[in-house]
Amino acid sequence: MDSSIPVFEPASPQADAIYHLFLWVILISGVIFLIVGGLIVVAIYRFRARENETPQAVYGDDRREMRWLVGPTIVVLWLVAISAKFVLTYNAVPKVDPPGDTVADLVVTGHQWWWEVHYVGASVIGANEVHIPTNKRLRVKVSSADVIHCFWVPQLARKIDVIPGRDNYIWLEAHKPGAYQGRCAEYCGTQHAWMNFKVYAHAADDYERWLTQQKEVPSSPPSTHELAVAGKAFFLTATCIECHTIEGTPAHATIGPNLTHFELRKEIGGGRIANSPESLALWLKNPQALKPGCKMPNFKLTGRQIDQLVAYLYPENSK
Ligand code: CUA
């Protein structure tokens, strides 16, 4: 993980605007702080207690009072104006056209404690990764499957609350390819801390390639790969099928993350560990050890069952 502070490296017009608003507010506040702090220091020194001296009291200086009133008012109004300009432009809720239309390019659903990502036009569903083409403004609908979450990618956009029973919209775009860290920014239970995701911004053709790959219905493991074949059979007869979906199989439950093309994801468990056959084995052995309180119970799978599931979920291993 790099140590840079993401809000200082905006990568979208919206984040740029937030960054500049932030700089202006800090600058103005800093100047006011120095003036007020400086005057206090001067006053402390100049009017410090001296022997046998009573400070002179001043009453009713209208002009000075007026200056103290008008000056700060102008500063506050100016701050309000630049904030309002931001809210009404970059931050505006994407316009609905025609009114009542609920079309979105992406639908992101918060779950305890992971994110479901639906690529609307392509009927692709992923988890904890949001893939977008660069330089394209996408309308994202955020909703919740359970409690209040908050969708936040500091380098790309403002925060947007994810509220059960209510659809919120936000713009998402990136002006250069990259992986942008996202987080749940609203405390939502035990594993709030591991409700991370990443936005992967790709150049247009890379994005198309990614999408094509995702749209492919995964093929069944070849009969020669007994371990993977057994893994698939186990997946479809064990509890896995009660919560997960894998396209091209009868598994179509939506309680847990969709596992279609799971092998292509970078992380497991809302950013808890990097995705690899070893990590998955560790996860399957006892999800509660890695992410205590998560909705996937410890099924006390045997080593053999874990090997089978891992072989099934990493098709490249079967070649
Ligand atoms: Cu979801 Cu915090």
Short mmCIF file of C-alpha atoms and ligand atoms in Angstrom, two decimals:
data_model
loop_
_atom_site.label_atom_id
_atom_site.label_comp_id
_atom_site.label_asym_id
_atom_site.label_seq_id
_atom_site.Cartn_x
_atom_site.Cartn_y
_atom_site.Cartn_z
CA MET A 1 0.00 0.00 0.00
CA ASP A 2 1.39 3.41 -0.87
CA SER A 3 1.60 6.08 1.78
CA SER A 4 0.31 8.98 -0.31
CA ILE A 5 -2.80 10.82 0.80
CA PRO A 6 -5.44 10.14 -1.85
CA VAL A 7 -7.38 13.39 -1.43
CA PHE A 8 -4.21 15.25 -2.47
CA GLU A 9 -4.06 13.31 -5.73
CA PRO A 10 -7.39 13.90 -7.40
CA ALA A 11 -7.96 11.91 -10.59
CA SER A 12 -11.28 13.20 -11.84
CA PRO A 13 -12.83 16.62 -12.51
CA GLN A 14 -15.07 16.20 -9.47
CA ALA A 15 -12.17 15.28 -7.17
CA ASP A 16 -10.15 18.16 -8.66
CA ALA A 17 -12.92 20.55 -7.72
CA ILE A 18 -13.11 19.12 -4.19
CA TYR A 19 -9.34 19.44 -3.88
CA HIS A 20 -9.35 23.09 -4.94
CA LEU A 21 -12.28 23.91 -2.69
CA PHE A 22 -10.32 22.31 0.13
CA LEU A 23 -7.22 24.35 -0.67
CA TRP A 24 -9.18 27.61 -0.71
CA VAL A 25 -10.87 26.85 2.61
CA ILE A 26 -7.55 25.89 4.21
CA LEU A 27 -5.90 29.02 2.81
CA ILE A 28 -8.63 31.38 4.05
CA SER A 29 -8.83 29.64 7.44
CA GLY A 30 -5.04 29.74 7.70
CA VAL A 31 -4.90 33.48 7.05
CA ILE A 32 -7.68 34.13 9.59
CA PHE A 33 -5.93 31.90 12.10
CA LEU A 34 -2.67 33.83 11.68
CA ILE A 35 -4.38 37.21 12.01
CA VAL A 36 -6.40 36.25 15.09
CA GLY A 37 -3.52 34.30 16.66
CA GLY A 38 -1.12 37.18 15.92
CA LEU A 39 -3.44 39.77 17.48
CA ILE A 40 -3.79 37.60 20.57
CA VAL A 41 -0.02 37.35 20.90
CA VAL A 42 0.36 41.10 20.43
CA ALA A 43 -2.38 41.78 22.98
CA ILE A 44 -0.86 39.39 25.49
CA TYR A 45 2.46 41.15 25.19
CA ARG A 46 1.36 44.75 24.94
CA PHE A 47 -1.35 44.60 27.55
CA ARG A 48 0.33 42.23 29.96
CA ALA A 49 -0.09 42.95 33.67
CA ARG A 50 2.16 45.71 34.90
CA GLU A 51 2.40 47.02 38.41
CA ASN A 52 -0.24 49.51 39.56
CA GLU A 53 -1.81 49.75 36.15
CA THR A 54 -5.44 49.21 35.23
CA PRO A 55 -6.07 48.63 31.53
CA GLN A 56 -8.12 51.24 29.77
CA ALA A 57 -11.65 50.08 28.99
CA VAL A 58 -13.18 51.03 25.65
CA TYR A 59 -16.95 51.16 25.19
CA GLY A 60 -19.03 51.53 22.06
CA ASP A 61 -16.75 51.96 19.08
CA ASP A 62 -19.35 51.56 16.33
CA ARG A 63 -16.96 51.78 13.42
CA ARG A 64 -14.67 49.06 14.75
CA GLU A 65 -17.61 46.86 15.63
CA MET A 66 -18.98 47.31 12.16
CA ARG A 67 -15.67 46.28 10.64
CA TRP A 68 -15.55 43.18 12.81
CA LEU A 69 -19.07 42.34 11.71
CA VAL A 70 -18.81 43.04 8.00
CA GLY A 71 -15.35 41.54 7.42
CA PRO A 72 -16.09 38.04 8.71
CA THR A 73 -19.53 38.12 7.07
CA ILE A 74 -17.95 38.73 3.67
CA VAL A 75 -15.47 35.90 4.24
CA VAL A 76 -18.22 33.49 5.30
CA LEU A 77 -20.44 34.47 2.35
CA TRP A 78 -17.55 33.97 -0.01
CA LEU A 79 -16.92 30.48 1.43
CA VAL A 80 -20.62 29.74 1.06
CA ALA A 81 -20.50 30.93 -2.55
CA ILE A 82 -17.56 28.75 -3.60
CA SER A 83 -19.07 25.75 -1.80
CA ALA A 84 -22.46 26.35 -3.41
CA LYS A 85 -20.87 26.65 -6.82
CA PHE A 86 -19.24 23.29 -6.27
CA VAL A 87 -22.43 21.65 -5.02
CA LEU A 88 -24.44 22.98 -7.96
CA THR A 89 -21.93 21.94 -10.62
CA TYR A 90 -19.52 19.07 -10.00
CA ASN A 91 -21.43 17.68 -7.13
CA ALA A 92 -24.91 17.92 -8.60
CA VAL A 93 -27.00 14.80 -8.46
CA PRO A 94 -26.99 13.45 -12.01
CA LYS A 95 -30.01 14.83 -13.84
CA VAL A 96 -32.74 12.39 -14.60
CA ASP A 97 -33.94 12.54 -18.17
CA PRO A 98 -36.80 12.01 -18.68
CA PRO A 99 -37.90 12.76 -15.09
CA GLY A 100 -38.46 9.59 -13.14
CA ASP A 101 -35.96 7.70 -15.26
CA THR A 102 -33.77 5.53 -13.09
CA VAL A 103 -31.23 4.55 -15.70
CA ALA A 104 -27.73 4.04 -14.41
CA ASP A 105 -24.52 2.79 -16.00
CA LEU A 106 -23.60 1.00 -12.81
CA VAL A 107 -25.55 -0.13 -9.81
CA VAL A 108 -23.50 -0.53 -6.66
CA THR A 109 -25.14 -2.27 -3.73
CA GLY A 110 -23.66 -2.19 -0.25
CA HIS A 111 -23.87 -5.37 1.80
CA GLN A 112 -22.43 -6.17 5.19
CA TRP A 113 -19.45 -6.20 4.33
CA TRP A 114 -18.84 -6.13 0.64
CA TRP A 115 -19.96 -4.36 -2.52
CA GLU A 116 -21.96 -5.78 -5.36
CA VAL A 117 -21.30 -4.09 -8.70
CA HIS A 118 -23.77 -4.48 -11.53
CA TYR A 119 -22.69 -3.37 -15.02
CA VAL A 120 -26.16 -2.60 -16.22
CA GLY A 121 -25.84 -2.66 -20.01
CA ALA A 122 -23.69 -5.77 -19.98
CA SER A 123 -25.56 -7.85 -17.36
CA VAL A 124 -22.25 -8.46 -15.63
CA ILE A 125 -22.13 -8.64 -11.85
CA GLY A 126 -18.96 -8.44 -9.83
CA ALA A 127 -17.90 -7.74 -6.28
CA ASN A 128 -15.60 -5.25 -4.58
CA GLU A 129 -14.19 -4.03 -7.89
CA VAL A 130 -15.63 -1.27 -10.02
CA HIS A 131 -14.19 -1.27 -13.53
CA ILE A 132 -14.70 1.85 -15.58
CA PRO A 133 -13.41 3.27 -18.85
CA THR A 134 -11.37 6.47 -18.45
CA ASN A 135 -12.73 9.87 -19.46
CA LYS A 136 -16.30 8.77 -19.41
CA ARG A 137 -18.82 10.12 -16.98
CA LEU A 138 -20.81 7.26 -15.53
CA ARG A 139 -24.04 7.54 -13.66
CA VAL A 140 -23.87 5.27 -10.65
CA LYS A 141 -26.83 4.26 -8.56
CA VAL A 142 -26.00 3.23 -5.02
CA SER A 143 -28.35 1.24 -2.83
CA SER A 144 -28.11 -0.93 0.24
CA ALA A 145 -29.12 -4.51 0.90
CA ASP A 146 -29.13 -4.05 4.66
CA VAL A 147 -27.85 -1.08 6.70
CA ILE A 148 -26.45 2.37 5.92
CA HIS A 149 -23.09 2.33 4.19
CA CYS A 150 -21.19 5.06 2.39
CA PHE A 151 -19.51 4.76 -1.00
CA TRP A 152 -16.31 6.74 -1.16
CA VAL A 153 -13.43 6.86 -3.62
CA PRO A 154 -11.44 9.90 -2.43
CA GLN A 155 -9.47 10.32 -5.66
CA LEU A 156 -12.55 10.26 -7.86
CA ALA A 157 -15.64 11.64 -6.20
CA ARG A 158 -17.34 12.83 -3.10
CA LYS A 159 -18.89 10.46 -0.60
CA ILE A 160 -22.39 9.24 -1.18
CA ASP A 161 -24.49 7.61 1.52
CA VAL A 162 -25.87 4.18 0.74
CA ILE A 163 -29.25 4.01 2.38
CA PRO A 164 -31.68 1.08 2.56
CA GLY A 165 -34.91 1.77 0.69
CA ARG A 166 -33.52 4.78 -1.13
CA ASP A 167 -31.58 5.09 -4.37
CA ASN A 168 -28.83 7.67 -4.50
CA TYR A 169 -26.90 8.70 -7.58
CA ILE A 170 -23.37 9.86 -8.10
CA TRP A 171 -21.06 10.57 -11.02
CA LEU A 172 -17.98 8.44 -11.34
CA GLU A 173 -15.17 9.13 -13.77
CA ALA A 174 -11.39 9.04 -13.89
CA HIS A 175 -9.15 10.98 -16.22
CA LYS A 176 -6.30 8.50 -16.15
CA PRO A 177 -6.03 4.72 -15.88
CA GLY A 178 -5.26 3.35 -12.45
CA ALA A 179 -6.51 1.57 -9.38
CA TYR A 180 -8.29 3.86 -6.97
CA GLN A 181 -8.93 2.78 -3.40
CA GLY A 182 -12.52 2.96 -2.24
CA ARG A 183 -13.92 2.52 1.23
CA CYS A 184 -17.13 2.25 3.10
CA ALA A 185 -17.18 5.55 4.95
CA GLU A 186 -20.07 4.94 7.33
CA TYR A 187 -19.77 2.63 10.30
CA CYS A 188 -21.93 -0.36 9.40
CA GLY A 189 -21.05 -3.10 11.84
CA THR A 190 -18.20 -5.34 12.94
CA GLN A 191 -16.40 -5.59 9.61
CA HIS A 192 -16.91 -2.02 8.44
CA ALA A 193 -13.11 -1.74 8.24
CA TRP A 194 -12.97 -4.54 5.67
CA MET A 195 -15.57 -3.17 3.35
CA ASN A 196 -13.06 -1.84 0.89
CA PHE A 197 -13.17 -1.89 -2.87
CA LYS A 198 -11.16 -0.56 -5.76
CA VAL A 199 -12.12 1.36 -8.84
CA TYR A 200 -10.07 0.20 -11.82
CA ALA A 201 -10.04 2.76 -14.59
CA HIS A 202 -8.98 1.34 -17.96
CA ALA A 203 -8.28 2.90 -21.34
CA ALA A 204 -11.35 2.39 -23.53
CA ASP A 205 -10.15 -0.69 -25.42
CA ASP A 206 -8.78 -2.33 -22.25
CA TYR A 207 -12.14 -1.78 -20.67
CA GLU A 208 -13.94 -3.42 -23.59
CA ARG A 209 -11.56 -6.37 -23.35
CA TRP A 210 -12.25 -6.70 -19.65
CA LEU A 211 -15.98 -6.52 -20.19
CA THR A 212 -15.93 -9.13 -22.95
CA GLN A 213 -14.00 -11.44 -20.67
CA GLN A 214 -16.51 -10.91 -17.87
CA LYS A 215 -19.47 -11.57 -20.16
CA GLU A 216 -18.14 -14.98 -21.12
CA VAL A 217 -19.97 -17.80 -19.41
CA PRO A 218 -17.29 -19.79 -17.62
CA SER A 219 -16.82 -23.26 -19.06
CA SER A 220 -17.10 -26.36 -16.93
CA PRO A 221 -13.83 -27.84 -15.73
CA PRO A 222 -12.52 -30.46 -18.21
CA SER A 223 -13.33 -34.04 -17.19
CA THR A 224 -9.61 -34.77 -16.99
CA HIS A 225 -9.30 -32.38 -14.07
CA GLU A 226 -10.91 -34.54 -11.45
CA LEU A 227 -10.24 -32.20 -8.56
CA ALA A 228 -12.00 -29.27 -10.25
CA VAL A 229 -14.88 -31.48 -11.44
CA ALA A 230 -15.35 -32.68 -7.86
CA GLY A 231 -15.12 -29.07 -6.70
CA LYS A 232 -17.92 -27.99 -9.00
CA ALA A 233 -20.10 -30.91 -7.91
CA PHE A 234 -19.41 -30.06 -4.28
CA PHE A 235 -20.12 -26.36 -4.85
CA LEU A 236 -23.49 -27.18 -6.36
CA THR A 237 -24.55 -29.63 -3.66
CA ALA A 238 -23.11 -27.93 -0.59
CA THR A 239 -24.28 -24.74 1.10
CA CYS A 240 -22.28 -22.57 -1.37
CA ILE A 241 -25.22 -22.55 -3.75
CA GLU A 242 -27.48 -21.00 -1.10
CA CYS A 243 -25.58 -17.73 -1.22
CA HIS A 244 -23.50 -17.47 -4.40
CA THR A 245 -23.97 -17.23 -8.14
CA ILE A 246 -21.74 -18.69 -10.84
CA GLU A 247 -22.99 -18.07 -14.37
CA GLY A 248 -23.52 -21.20 -16.43
CA THR A 249 -24.40 -23.25 -13.35
CA PRO A 250 -27.60 -23.62 -11.31
CA ALA A 251 -26.01 -21.44 -8.59
CA HIS A 252 -27.98 -18.19 -8.68
CA ALA A 253 -28.27 -16.92 -5.13
CA THR A 254 -27.51 -13.30 -4.32
CA ILE A 255 -26.82 -13.31 -0.58
CA GLY A 256 -23.05 -13.38 -1.01
CA PRO A 257 -20.76 -12.12 -3.76
CA ASN A 258 -21.29 -13.39 -7.30
CA LEU A 259 -18.35 -15.72 -7.95
CA THR A 260 -18.41 -15.72 -11.75
CA HIS A 261 -14.78 -15.20 -12.88
CA PHE A 262 -13.77 -15.04 -9.24
CA GLU A 263 -10.21 -16.00 -10.26
CA LEU A 264 -9.78 -12.63 -11.99
CA ARG A 265 -10.43 -10.56 -8.89
CA LYS A 266 -7.56 -8.95 -7.07
CA GLU A 267 -8.77 -9.26 -3.51
CA ILE A 268 -10.92 -11.41 -1.26
CA GLY A 269 -13.21 -10.41 1.59
CA GLY A 270 -13.66 -6.68 0.86
CA GLY A 271 -9.92 -6.12 0.60
CA ARG A 272 -9.02 -8.40 3.49
CA ILE A 273 -6.41 -10.44 1.55
CA ALA A 274 -4.97 -10.54 -1.96
CA ASN A 275 -6.70 -13.09 -4.13
CA SER A 276 -4.75 -16.30 -4.73
CA PRO A 277 -5.47 -20.03 -4.45
CA GLU A 278 -3.63 -19.98 -1.10
CA SER A 279 -5.74 -17.11 0.22
CA LEU A 280 -8.94 -18.76 -0.90
CA ALA A 281 -7.91 -21.98 0.86
CA LEU A 282 -7.29 -19.93 3.99
CA TRP A 283 -10.66 -18.21 3.62
CA LEU A 284 -12.52 -21.49 3.08
CA LYS A 285 -10.80 -23.08 6.05
CA ASN A 286 -12.41 -20.52 8.31
CA PRO A 287 -13.74 -17.21 7.02
CA GLN A 288 -14.36 -16.17 10.63
CA ALA A 289 -10.66 -16.30 11.39
CA LEU A 290 -9.90 -13.78 8.62
CA LYS A 291 -12.99 -11.63 8.96
CA PRO A 292 -14.69 -12.25 12.31
CA GLY A 293 -18.43 -11.68 12.16
CA CYS A 294 -18.66 -11.93 8.37
CA LYS A 295 -21.78 -13.58 7.00
CA MET A 296 -19.98 -16.67 5.73
CA PRO A 297 -19.87 -19.26 8.50
CA ASN A 298 -17.06 -21.70 9.15
CA PHE A 299 -18.32 -24.81 7.37
CA LYS A 300 -15.48 -26.88 8.82
CA LEU A 301 -14.59 -28.11 5.35
CA THR A 302 -12.04 -30.89 5.07
CA GLY A 303 -8.69 -30.26 3.42
CA ARG A 304 -9.84 -32.34 0.49
CA GLN A 305 -13.05 -30.32 0.01
CA ILE A 306 -11.05 -27.09 0.15
CA ASP A 307 -8.62 -28.38 -2.51
CA GLN A 308 -11.57 -29.29 -4.73
CA LEU A 309 -13.25 -25.90 -4.37
CA VAL A 310 -9.97 -24.08 -4.98
CA ALA A 311 -9.35 -26.17 -8.12
CA TYR A 312 -12.85 -25.33 -9.34
CA LEU A 313 -12.67 -21.60 -8.62
CA TYR A 314 -9.27 -21.12 -10.28
CA PRO A 315 -9.81 -22.51 -13.77
CA GLU A 316 -6.31 -21.49 -14.91
CA ASN A 317 -4.98 -24.09 -12.49
CA SER A 318 -6.92 -26.76 -14.34
CA LYS A 319 -5.05 -26.23 -17.59
CU1 CUA B 1 -20.37 -0.53 5.04
CU2 CUA B 1 -19.18 0.65 6.67
#
